[in-house]
Coordinates of C-alpha atoms and ligand atoms in Angstrom, one line a residue:
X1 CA 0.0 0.0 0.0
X2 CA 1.1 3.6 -0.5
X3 CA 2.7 5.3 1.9
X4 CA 2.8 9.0 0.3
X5 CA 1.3 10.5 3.2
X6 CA 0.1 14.6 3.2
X7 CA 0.0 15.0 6.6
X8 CA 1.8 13.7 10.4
X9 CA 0.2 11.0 12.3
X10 CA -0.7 13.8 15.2
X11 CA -2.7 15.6 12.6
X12 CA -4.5 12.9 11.4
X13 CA -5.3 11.7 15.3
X14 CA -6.8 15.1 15.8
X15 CA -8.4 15.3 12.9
X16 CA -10.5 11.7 13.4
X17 CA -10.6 12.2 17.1
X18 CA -12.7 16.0 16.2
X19 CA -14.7 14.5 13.4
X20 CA -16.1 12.2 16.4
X21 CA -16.6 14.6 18.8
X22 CA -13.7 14.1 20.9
X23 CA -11.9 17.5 21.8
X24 CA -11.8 16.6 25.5
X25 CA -8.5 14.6 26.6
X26 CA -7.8 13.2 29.5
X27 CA -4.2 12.4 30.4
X28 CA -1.1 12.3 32.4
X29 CA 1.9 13.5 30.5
X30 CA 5.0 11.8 30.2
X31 CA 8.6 12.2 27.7
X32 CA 7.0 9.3 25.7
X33 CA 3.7 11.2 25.1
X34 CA 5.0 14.9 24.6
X35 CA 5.6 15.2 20.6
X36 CA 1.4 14.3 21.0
X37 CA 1.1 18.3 22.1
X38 CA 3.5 19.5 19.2
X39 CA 0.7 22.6 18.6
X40 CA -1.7 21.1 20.3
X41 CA -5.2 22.5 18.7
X42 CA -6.9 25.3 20.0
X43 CA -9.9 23.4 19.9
X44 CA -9.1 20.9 21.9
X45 CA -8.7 20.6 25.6
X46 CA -6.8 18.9 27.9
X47 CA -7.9 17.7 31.3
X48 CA -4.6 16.8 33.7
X49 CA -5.5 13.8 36.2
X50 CA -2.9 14.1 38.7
X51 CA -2.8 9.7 39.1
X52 CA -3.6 7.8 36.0
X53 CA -6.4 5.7 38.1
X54 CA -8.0 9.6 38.3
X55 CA -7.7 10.1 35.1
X56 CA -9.3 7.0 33.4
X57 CA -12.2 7.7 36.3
X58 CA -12.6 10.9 34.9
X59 CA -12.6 9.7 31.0
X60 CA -15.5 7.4 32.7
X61 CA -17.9 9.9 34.4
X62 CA -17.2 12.1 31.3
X63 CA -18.4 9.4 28.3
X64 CA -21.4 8.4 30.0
X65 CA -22.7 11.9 30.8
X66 CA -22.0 12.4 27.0
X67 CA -22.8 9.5 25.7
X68 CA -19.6 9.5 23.8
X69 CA -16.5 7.6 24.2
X70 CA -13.8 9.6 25.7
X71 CA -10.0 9.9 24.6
X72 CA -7.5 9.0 27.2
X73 CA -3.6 9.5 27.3
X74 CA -1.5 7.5 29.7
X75 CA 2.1 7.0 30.8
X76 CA 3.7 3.9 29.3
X77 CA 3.5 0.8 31.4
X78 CA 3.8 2.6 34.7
X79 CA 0.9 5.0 33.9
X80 CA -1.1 1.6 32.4
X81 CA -0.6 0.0 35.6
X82 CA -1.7 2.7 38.1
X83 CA -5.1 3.6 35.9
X84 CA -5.8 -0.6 35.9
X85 CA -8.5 -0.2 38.6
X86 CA -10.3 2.3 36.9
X87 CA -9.7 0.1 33.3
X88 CA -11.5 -2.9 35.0
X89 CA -14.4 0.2 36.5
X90 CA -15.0 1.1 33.0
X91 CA -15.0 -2.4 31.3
X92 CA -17.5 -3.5 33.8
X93 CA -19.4 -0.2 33.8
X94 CA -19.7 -0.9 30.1
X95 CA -18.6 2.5 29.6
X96 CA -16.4 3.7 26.1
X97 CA -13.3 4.5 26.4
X98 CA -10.3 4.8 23.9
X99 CA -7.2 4.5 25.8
X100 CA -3.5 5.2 24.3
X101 CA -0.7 4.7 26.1
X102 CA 3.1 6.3 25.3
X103 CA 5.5 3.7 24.3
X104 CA 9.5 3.9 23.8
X105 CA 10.7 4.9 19.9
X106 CA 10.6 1.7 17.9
X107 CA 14.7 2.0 17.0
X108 CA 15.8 1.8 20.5
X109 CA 12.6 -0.9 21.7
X110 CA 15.5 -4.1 20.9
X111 CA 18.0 -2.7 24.3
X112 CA 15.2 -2.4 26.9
X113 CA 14.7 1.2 27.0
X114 CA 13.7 3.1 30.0
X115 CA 9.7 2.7 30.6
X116 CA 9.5 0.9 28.0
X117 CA 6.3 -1.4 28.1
X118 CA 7.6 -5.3 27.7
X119 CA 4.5 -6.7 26.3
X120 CA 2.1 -3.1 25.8
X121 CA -0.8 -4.7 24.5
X122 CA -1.5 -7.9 27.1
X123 CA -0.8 -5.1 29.7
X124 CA -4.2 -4.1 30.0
X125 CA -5.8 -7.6 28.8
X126 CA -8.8 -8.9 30.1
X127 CA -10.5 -5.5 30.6
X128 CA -9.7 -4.3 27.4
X129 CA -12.0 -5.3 24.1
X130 CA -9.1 -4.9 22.0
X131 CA -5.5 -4.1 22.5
X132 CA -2.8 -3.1 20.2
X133 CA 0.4 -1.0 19.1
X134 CA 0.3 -0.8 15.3
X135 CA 3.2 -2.5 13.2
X136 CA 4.0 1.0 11.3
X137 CA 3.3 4.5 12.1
X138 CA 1.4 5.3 9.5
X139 CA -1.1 2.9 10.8
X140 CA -2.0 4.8 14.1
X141 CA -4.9 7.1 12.6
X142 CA -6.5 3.8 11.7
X143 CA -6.0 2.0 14.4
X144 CA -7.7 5.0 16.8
X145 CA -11.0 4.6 14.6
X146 CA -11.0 0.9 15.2
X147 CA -10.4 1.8 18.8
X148 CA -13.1 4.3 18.5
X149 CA -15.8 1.8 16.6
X150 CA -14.5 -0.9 19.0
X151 CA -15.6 0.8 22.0
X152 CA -18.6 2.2 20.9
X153 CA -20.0 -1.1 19.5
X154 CA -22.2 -3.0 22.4
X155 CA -21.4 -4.2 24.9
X156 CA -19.2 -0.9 25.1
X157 CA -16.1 -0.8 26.8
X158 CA -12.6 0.6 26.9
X159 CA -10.2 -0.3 24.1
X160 CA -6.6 0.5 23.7
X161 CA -3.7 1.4 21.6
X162 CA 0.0 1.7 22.4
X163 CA 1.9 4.7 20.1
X164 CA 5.6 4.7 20.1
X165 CA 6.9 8.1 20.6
X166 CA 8.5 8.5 17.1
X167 CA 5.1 7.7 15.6
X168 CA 3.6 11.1 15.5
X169 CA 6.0 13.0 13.6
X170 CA 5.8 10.8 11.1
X171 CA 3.8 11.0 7.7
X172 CA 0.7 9.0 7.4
X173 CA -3.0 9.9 5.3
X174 CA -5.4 11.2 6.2
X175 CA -8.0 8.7 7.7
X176 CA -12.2 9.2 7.2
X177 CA -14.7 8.8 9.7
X178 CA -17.1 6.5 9.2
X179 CA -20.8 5.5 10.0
X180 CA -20.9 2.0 11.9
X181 CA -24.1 1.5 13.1
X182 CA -23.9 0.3 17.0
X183 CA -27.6 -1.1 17.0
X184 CA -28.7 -4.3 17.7
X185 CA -32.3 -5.8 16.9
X186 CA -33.3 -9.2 18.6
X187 CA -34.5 -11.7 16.6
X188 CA -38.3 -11.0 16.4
X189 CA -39.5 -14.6 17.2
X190 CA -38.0 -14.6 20.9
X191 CA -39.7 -10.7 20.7
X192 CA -43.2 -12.2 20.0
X193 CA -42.5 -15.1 22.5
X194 CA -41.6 -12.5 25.0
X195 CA -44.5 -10.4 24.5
X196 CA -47.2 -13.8 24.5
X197 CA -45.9 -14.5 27.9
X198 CA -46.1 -10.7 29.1
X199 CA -49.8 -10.8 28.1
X200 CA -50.7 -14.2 30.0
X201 CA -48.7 -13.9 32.9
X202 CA -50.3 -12.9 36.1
X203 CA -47.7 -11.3 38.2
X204 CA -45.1 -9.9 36.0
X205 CA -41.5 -8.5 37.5
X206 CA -38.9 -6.6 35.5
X207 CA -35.9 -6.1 37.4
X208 CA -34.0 -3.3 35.5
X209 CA -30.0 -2.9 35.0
X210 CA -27.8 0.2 34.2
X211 CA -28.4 -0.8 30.2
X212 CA -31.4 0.6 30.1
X213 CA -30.7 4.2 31.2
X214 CA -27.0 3.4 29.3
X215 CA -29.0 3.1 26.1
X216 CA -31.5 6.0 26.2
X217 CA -34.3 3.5 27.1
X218 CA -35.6 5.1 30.5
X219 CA -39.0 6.2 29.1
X220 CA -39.6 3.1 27.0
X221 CA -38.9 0.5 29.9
X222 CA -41.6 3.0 32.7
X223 CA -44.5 2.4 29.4
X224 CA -43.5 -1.3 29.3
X225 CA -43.6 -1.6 33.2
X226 CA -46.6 1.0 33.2
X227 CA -48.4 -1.1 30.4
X228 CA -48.1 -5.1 32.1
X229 CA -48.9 -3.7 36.1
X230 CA -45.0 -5.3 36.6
X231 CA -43.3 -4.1 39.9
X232 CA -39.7 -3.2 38.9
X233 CA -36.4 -4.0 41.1
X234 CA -33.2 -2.6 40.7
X235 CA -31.4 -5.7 39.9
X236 CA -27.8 -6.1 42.6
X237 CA -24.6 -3.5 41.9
X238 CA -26.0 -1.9 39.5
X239 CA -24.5 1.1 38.4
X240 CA -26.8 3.5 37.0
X241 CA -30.6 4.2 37.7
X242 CA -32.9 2.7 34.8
X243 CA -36.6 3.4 36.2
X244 CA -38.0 6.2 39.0
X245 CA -37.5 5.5 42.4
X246 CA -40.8 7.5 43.5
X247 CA -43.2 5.2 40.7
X248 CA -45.7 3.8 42.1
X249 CA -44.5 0.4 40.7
X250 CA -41.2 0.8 41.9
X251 CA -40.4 -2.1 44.0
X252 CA -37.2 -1.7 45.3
X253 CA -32.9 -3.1 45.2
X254 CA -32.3 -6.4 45.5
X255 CA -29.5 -7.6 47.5
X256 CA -26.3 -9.3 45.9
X257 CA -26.8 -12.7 47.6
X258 CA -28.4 -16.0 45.9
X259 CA -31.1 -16.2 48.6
X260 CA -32.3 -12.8 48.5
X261 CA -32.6 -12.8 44.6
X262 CA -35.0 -15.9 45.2
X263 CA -36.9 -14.5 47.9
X264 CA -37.2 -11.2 46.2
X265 CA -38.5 -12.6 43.2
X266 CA -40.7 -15.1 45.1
X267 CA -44.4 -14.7 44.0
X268 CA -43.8 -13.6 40.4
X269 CA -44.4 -15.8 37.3
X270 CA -42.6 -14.2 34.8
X271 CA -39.3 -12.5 35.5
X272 CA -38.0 -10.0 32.6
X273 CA -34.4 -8.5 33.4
X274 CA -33.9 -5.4 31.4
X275 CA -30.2 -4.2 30.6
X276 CA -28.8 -6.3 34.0
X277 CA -26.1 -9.0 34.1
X278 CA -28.7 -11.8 36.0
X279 CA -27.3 -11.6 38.4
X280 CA -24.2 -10.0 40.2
X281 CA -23.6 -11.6 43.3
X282 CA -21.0 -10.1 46.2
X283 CA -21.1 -12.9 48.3
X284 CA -21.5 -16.6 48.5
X285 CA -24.8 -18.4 48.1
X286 CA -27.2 -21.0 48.3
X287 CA -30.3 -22.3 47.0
X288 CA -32.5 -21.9 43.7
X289 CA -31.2 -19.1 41.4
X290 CA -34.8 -18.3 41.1
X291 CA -38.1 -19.6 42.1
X292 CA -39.6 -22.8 41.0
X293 CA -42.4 -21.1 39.2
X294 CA -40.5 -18.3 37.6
X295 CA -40.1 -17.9 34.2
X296 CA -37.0 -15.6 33.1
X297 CA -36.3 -13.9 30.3
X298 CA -33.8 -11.0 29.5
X299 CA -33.4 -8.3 27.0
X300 CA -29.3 -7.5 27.2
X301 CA -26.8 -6.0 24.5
X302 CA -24.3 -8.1 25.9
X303 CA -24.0 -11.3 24.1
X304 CA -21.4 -12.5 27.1
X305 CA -23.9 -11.5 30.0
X306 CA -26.2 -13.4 27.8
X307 CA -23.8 -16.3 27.5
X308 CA -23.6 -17.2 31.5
X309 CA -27.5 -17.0 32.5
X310 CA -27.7 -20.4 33.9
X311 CA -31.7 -20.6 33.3
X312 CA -34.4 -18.7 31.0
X313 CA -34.1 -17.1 27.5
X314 CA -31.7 -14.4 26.5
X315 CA -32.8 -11.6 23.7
X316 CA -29.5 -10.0 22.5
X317 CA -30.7 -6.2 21.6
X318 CA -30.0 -2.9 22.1
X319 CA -32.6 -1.8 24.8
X320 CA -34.2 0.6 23.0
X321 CA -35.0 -1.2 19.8
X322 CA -36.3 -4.3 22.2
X323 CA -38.4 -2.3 24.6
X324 CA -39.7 -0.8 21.7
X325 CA -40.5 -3.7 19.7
X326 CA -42.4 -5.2 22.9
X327 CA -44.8 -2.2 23.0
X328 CA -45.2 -1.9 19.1
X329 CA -48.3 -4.2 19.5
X330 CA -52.3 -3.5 21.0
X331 CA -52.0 -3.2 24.7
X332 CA -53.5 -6.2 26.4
X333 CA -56.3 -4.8 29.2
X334 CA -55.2 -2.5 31.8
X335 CA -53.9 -4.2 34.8
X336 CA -54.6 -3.4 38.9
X337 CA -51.4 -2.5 39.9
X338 CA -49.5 -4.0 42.8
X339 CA -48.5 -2.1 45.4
X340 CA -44.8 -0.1 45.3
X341 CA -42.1 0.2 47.7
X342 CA -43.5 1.7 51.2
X343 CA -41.6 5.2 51.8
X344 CA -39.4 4.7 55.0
X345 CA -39.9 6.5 58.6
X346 CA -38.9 10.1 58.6
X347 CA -35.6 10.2 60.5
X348 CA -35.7 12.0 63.1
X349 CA -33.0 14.7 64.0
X350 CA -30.5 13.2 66.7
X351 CA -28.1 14.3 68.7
X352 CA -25.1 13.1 65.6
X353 CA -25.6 13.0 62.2
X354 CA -27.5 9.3 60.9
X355 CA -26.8 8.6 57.3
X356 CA -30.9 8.3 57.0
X357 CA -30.9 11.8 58.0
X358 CA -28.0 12.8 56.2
X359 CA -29.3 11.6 53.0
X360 CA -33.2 13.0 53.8
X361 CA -31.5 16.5 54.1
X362 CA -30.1 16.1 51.0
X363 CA -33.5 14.7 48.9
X364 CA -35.1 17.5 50.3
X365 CA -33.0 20.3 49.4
X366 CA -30.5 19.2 46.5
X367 CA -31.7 21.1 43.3
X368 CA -34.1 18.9 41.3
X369 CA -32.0 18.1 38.2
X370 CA -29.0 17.8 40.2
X371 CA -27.2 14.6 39.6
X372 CA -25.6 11.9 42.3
X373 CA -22.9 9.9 41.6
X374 CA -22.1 7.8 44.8
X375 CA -19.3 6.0 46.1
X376 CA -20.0 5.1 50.5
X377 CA -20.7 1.5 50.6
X378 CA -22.1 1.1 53.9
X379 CA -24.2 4.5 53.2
X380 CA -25.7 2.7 49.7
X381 CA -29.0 1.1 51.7
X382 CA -30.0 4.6 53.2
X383 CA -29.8 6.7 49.9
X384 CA -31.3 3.8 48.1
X385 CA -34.4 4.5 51.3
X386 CA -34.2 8.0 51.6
X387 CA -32.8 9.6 48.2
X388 CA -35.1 8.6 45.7
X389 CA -33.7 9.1 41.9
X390 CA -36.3 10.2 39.5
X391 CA -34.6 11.0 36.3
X392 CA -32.9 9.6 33.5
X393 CA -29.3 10.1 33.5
X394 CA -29.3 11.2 37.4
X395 CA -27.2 8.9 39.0
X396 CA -23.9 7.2 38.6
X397 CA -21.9 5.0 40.5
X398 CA -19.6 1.7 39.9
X399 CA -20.4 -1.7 39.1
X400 CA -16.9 -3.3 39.6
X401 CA -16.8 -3.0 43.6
X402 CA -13.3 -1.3 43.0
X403 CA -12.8 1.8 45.4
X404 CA -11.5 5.1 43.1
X405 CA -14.4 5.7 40.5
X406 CA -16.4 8.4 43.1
X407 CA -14.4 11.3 43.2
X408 CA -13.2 10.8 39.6
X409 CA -16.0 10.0 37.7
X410 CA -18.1 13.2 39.6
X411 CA -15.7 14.9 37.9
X412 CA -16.4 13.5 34.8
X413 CA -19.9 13.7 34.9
X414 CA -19.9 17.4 36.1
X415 CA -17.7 18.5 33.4
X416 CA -19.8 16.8 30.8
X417 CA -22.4 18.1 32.2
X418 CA -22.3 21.9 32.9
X419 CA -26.3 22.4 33.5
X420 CA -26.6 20.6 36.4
X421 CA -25.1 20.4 39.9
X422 CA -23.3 17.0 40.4
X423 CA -22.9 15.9 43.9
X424 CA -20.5 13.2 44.7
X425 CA -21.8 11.0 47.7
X426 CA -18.3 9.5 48.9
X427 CA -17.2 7.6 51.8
X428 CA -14.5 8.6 53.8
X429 CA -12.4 5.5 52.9
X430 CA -13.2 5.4 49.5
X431 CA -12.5 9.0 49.0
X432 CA -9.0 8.3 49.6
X433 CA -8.3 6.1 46.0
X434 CA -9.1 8.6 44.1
X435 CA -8.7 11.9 46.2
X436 CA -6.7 13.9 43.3
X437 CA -9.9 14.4 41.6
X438 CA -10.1 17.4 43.8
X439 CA -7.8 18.9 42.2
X440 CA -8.7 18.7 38.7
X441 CA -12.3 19.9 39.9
X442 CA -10.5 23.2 41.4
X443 CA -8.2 23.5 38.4
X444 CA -11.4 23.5 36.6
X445 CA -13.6 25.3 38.9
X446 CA -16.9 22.9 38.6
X447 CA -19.3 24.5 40.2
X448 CA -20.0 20.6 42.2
X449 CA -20.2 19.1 45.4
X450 CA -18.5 16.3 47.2
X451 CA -20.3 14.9 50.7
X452 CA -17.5 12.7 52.5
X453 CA -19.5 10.8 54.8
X454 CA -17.0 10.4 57.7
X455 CA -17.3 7.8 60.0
X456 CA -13.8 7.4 60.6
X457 CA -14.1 3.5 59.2
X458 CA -14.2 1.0 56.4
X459 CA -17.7 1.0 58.0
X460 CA -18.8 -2.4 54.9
X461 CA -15.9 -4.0 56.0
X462 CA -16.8 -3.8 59.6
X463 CA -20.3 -5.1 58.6
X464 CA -19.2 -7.7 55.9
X465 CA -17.2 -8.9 59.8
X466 CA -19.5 -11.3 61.2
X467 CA -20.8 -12.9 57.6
X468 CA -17.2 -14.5 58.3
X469 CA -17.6 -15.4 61.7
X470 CA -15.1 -12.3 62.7
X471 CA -15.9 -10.9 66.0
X472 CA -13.5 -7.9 65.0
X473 CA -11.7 -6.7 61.9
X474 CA -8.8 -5.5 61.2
X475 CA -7.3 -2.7 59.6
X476 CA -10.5 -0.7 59.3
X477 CA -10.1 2.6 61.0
X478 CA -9.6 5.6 59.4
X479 CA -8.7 8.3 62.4
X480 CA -6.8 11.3 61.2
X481 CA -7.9 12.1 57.7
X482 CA -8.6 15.6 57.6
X483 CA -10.8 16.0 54.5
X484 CA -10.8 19.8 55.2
X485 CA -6.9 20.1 55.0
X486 CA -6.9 18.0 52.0
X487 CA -9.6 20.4 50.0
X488 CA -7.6 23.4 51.1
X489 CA -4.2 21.0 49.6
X490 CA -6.1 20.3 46.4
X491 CA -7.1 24.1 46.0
X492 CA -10.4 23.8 46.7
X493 CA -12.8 25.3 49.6
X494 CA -14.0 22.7 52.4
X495 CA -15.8 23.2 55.6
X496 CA -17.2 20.4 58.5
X497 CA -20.0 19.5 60.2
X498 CA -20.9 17.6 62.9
X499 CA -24.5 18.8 64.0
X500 CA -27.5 18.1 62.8
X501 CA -29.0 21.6 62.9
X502 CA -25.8 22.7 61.0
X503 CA -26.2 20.7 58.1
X504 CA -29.2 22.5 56.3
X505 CA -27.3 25.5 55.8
X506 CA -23.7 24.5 54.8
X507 CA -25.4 21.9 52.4
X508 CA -27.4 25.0 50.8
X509 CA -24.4 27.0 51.0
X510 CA -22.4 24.2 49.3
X511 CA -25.0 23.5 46.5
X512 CA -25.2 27.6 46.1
X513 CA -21.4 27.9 44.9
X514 CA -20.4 28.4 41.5
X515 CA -17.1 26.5 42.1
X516 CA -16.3 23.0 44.0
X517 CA -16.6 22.4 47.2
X518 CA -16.1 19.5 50.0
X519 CA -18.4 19.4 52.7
X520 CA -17.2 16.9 55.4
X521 CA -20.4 15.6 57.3
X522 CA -19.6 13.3 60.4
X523 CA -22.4 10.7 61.0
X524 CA -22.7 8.4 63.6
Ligands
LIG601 C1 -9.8 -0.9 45.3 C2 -10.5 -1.5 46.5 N1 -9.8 -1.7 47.6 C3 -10.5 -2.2 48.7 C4 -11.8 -2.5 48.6 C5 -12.5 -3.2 49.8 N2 -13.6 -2.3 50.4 C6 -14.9 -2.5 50.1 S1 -15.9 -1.4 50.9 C7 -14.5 -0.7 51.7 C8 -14.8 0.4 52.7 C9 -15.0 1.7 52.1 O1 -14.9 2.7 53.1 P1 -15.8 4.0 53.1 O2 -15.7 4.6 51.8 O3 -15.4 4.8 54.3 O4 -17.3 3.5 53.3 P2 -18.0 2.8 54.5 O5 -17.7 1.4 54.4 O6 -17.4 3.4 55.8 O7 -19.4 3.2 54.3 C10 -13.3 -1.3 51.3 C11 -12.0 -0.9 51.8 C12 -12.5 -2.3 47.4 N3 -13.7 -2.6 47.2 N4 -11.8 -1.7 46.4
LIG602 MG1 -16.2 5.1 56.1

């Protein structure tokens, strides 16, 4: 093939990464990545992580608050190694992400040079859907678009390319964008079979995953659910909302143990799982995956999810073409509606801080479009109680278990979203993986919010204890983290509070500013 090129590899990078809408990059500089910002374009912008993990956390919250993948930049294998939490976050979030990674000049690779990345491209491997450093130069524009397609094709994910550091100078051509449809229609026989056993079953149950708010499908999956009378769980570590939390056929989250899937879904003949891996379990269980008498079925884009379902039938679609394709019929008669999820006790101001009342305070006065994204596991049942989330696209958190996204990925979401308030919901421990998101936030001056919900503990840990016959745990204190000092460190204002009657005002305060802010609430 010819090789005349017109223009470098760099320019024809930028070129491909603005024709698909991706001017923001995230990154961590290093000597193998500078000749990347050779006259770097003014349309472009680069957003400094301060850790790699903080970065690719960032490049998370950021593509699925635009629905885009987002362009990462990382620092050979050391910079590859400290983001791999965050890879395995965003392959399990299912969220697209191009990552490229700097690699030594291809003349001095045979003598070991330093940072050189031995074997680049397994690196990342198994949380990558494709890895690798292209045999020429010229063949880095093309490899980014397959990156690009790659990670944008469900099930999405992150994707990566290694670029020696003599690559972008070089001459390549210029690459095209390309349409490459990411769609997926199920096959239209298991659709009608689907929809026959909707219409005779008797007491339907959808239990909805992050797919459906991933794919744009919120408003098609509350007609579906509106349309059979089905009560609708939130299936276990799931990492977006799908349905609204105040509906009255909202029944509730189930919890990531085999025998409280079954005895959730006890009563119900007909099971649909919308956009949720069925299921994710945290600890080890017992028993019948689900009732005797329960039929499954599940819509999912993601032929592997699809792949380990021990029981039931699997419809491989994109959400919104299969919700769509259910309801594209006559609507069977209207159904009596069970009853939803009873609304908790109001919880009562004490003499400390409760995470119920914590997170009442906050449903009552965050502003109404404003967007969580959590990160406190032993805070998650209270918000689930007392924070209800009522709208597409309003909260975010991670569906690995890894510690690091919170902070990060509120970034991300805030920046890709300047209209609304994001406020990050993080635990005092988990804070702490992914703490230089502050910074960026302040270098950036996003007008958000981060509640660190100190209780001076790995509280889950603590309470995970005695599932293992522990009487005590160890190593899961936390005294002496000032998150105050650590605001002021990262440039960015913080305050404390420790009393109920305090926590009104600084919260109002906090949601009020037009730059970031760190309120440290101690609960009890
Ligand atoms: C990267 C990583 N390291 C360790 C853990 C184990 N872990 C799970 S929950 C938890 C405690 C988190 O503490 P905090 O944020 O204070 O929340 P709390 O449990 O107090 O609610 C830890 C350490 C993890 N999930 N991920
Ligand atoms: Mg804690």
């Amino acid at each position: 093939m010819s090789t005349n090129g017109s223009v470098t590899v760099r320019d024809a990078v930028f070129s491909l990464l603005r024709s698909f809408g991706m001017t923001t990059l995230f990154g961590n500089p290093g000597s193998t990545e500078l000749p990347l910002f050779r006259s770097f374009p003014n349309d472009f912008r680069y957003v400094v992580g301060l850790q790699e993990s903080a970065v690719v956390g960032m490049a998370d919250g950021f593509a699925q608050a635009t629905r885009n993948a987002a362009i990462v930049n990382l620092h050979s294998a050391a910079g590859v190694g400290h983001a791999m939490g965050a890879i395995f976050t965003a392959y399990k979030n299912r969220t697209p992400v191009v990552l490229t990674a700097g690699q030594q000049a291809r003349s001095i690779l045979p003598t070991e040079p330093f940072l050189f990345s031995m074997q680049a491209t397994e690196l990342p491997k198994p949380y990558v859907k494709w890895s690798n450093e292209p045999a020429r130069a010229e063949d880095v524009p093309a490899a980014i678009a397959r990156a690009y397609y790659l990670a944008m094709q469900p099930p999405c994910g992150p994707t990566f390319v290694s670029i020696p550091v003599d690559d972008w100078d070089r001459q390549t051509e210029q690459v095209s964008p390309r349409r490459v449809s990411s769609a997926l229609r199920g096959d239209p026989n298991l659709v009608a079979k689907l929809r026959n056993a909707l219409d005779d079953a008797a007491h339907p149950a959808f239990v909805v995953g992050s797919g459906v708010d991933r794919d744009g499908a919120w408003d098609l999956a509350v007609r579906l659910a509106e349309r059979y009378g089905a009560h609708v769980w939130v299936t276990p570590n799931c990492g977006r909302c799908s349905f609204p939390e105040s509906h009255p056929l909202f029944a509730g989250f189930i919890p990531p143990g085999k025998e409280a899937v079954a005895r959730h879904l006890e009563g119900y003949d007909l099971v649909l799982a919308l956009g949720a891996p069925v299921f994710t379990y945290h600890t080890e269980g017992f028993g019948p995956f689900l009732p005797a008498e329960t039929t499954l079925f599940q819509l999912i884009d993601d032929p592997d999810a699809a792949s380990w379902l021990p029981i039931g039938t699997s419809i491989i679609t994109s959400l919104h073409l299969g919700i769509a394709d259910l309801l594209d019929h006559a609507s069977p008669p209207a159904r009596v509606w069970p009853e939803g999820r009873r609304k908790p006790a109001r919880a009562q101001m004490g003499a400390r801080i409760s995470v119920p009342y914590l997170m009442q305070t906050l449903a009552e006065i965050r502003p109404a479009d404003s967007i969580i994204v959590e990160e406190a596991p032993s805070s998650r049942v209270a918000m689930q109680a007392y924070l209800p989330i009522d709208r597409s696209n309003g909260f975010y958190t991670c569906s690995s278990g890894g510690l690091g996204h919170g902070i990060p990925a509120a970034v991300g979401v805030a920046l890709g979203n300047p209209e609304h308030k994001v406020i990050g919901l993080i635990g005092d421990g988990s804070s702490m993986y992914g703490i230089q998101g502050l910074w960026t936030a302040g270098q950036l001056q996003l007008p958000m919010t981060f509640v660190v919900i100190r209780n001076g503990r790995y509280q889950a840990l603590e309470d995970f204890g005695p599932q293992f016959g522990l009487s005590h745990t160890v190593g899961t204190k936390l005294p002496s983290i000032d998150f105050v000092a650590l605001a002021a460190g990262h440039g960015i204002d913080g305050c404390r509070v420790d009393l109920p009657d305090a926590l009104n005002n600084v919260l109002r305060d906090a949601f009020a500013a037009e730059k970031p802010t760190l309120v440290e609430v101690h609960v009890c």
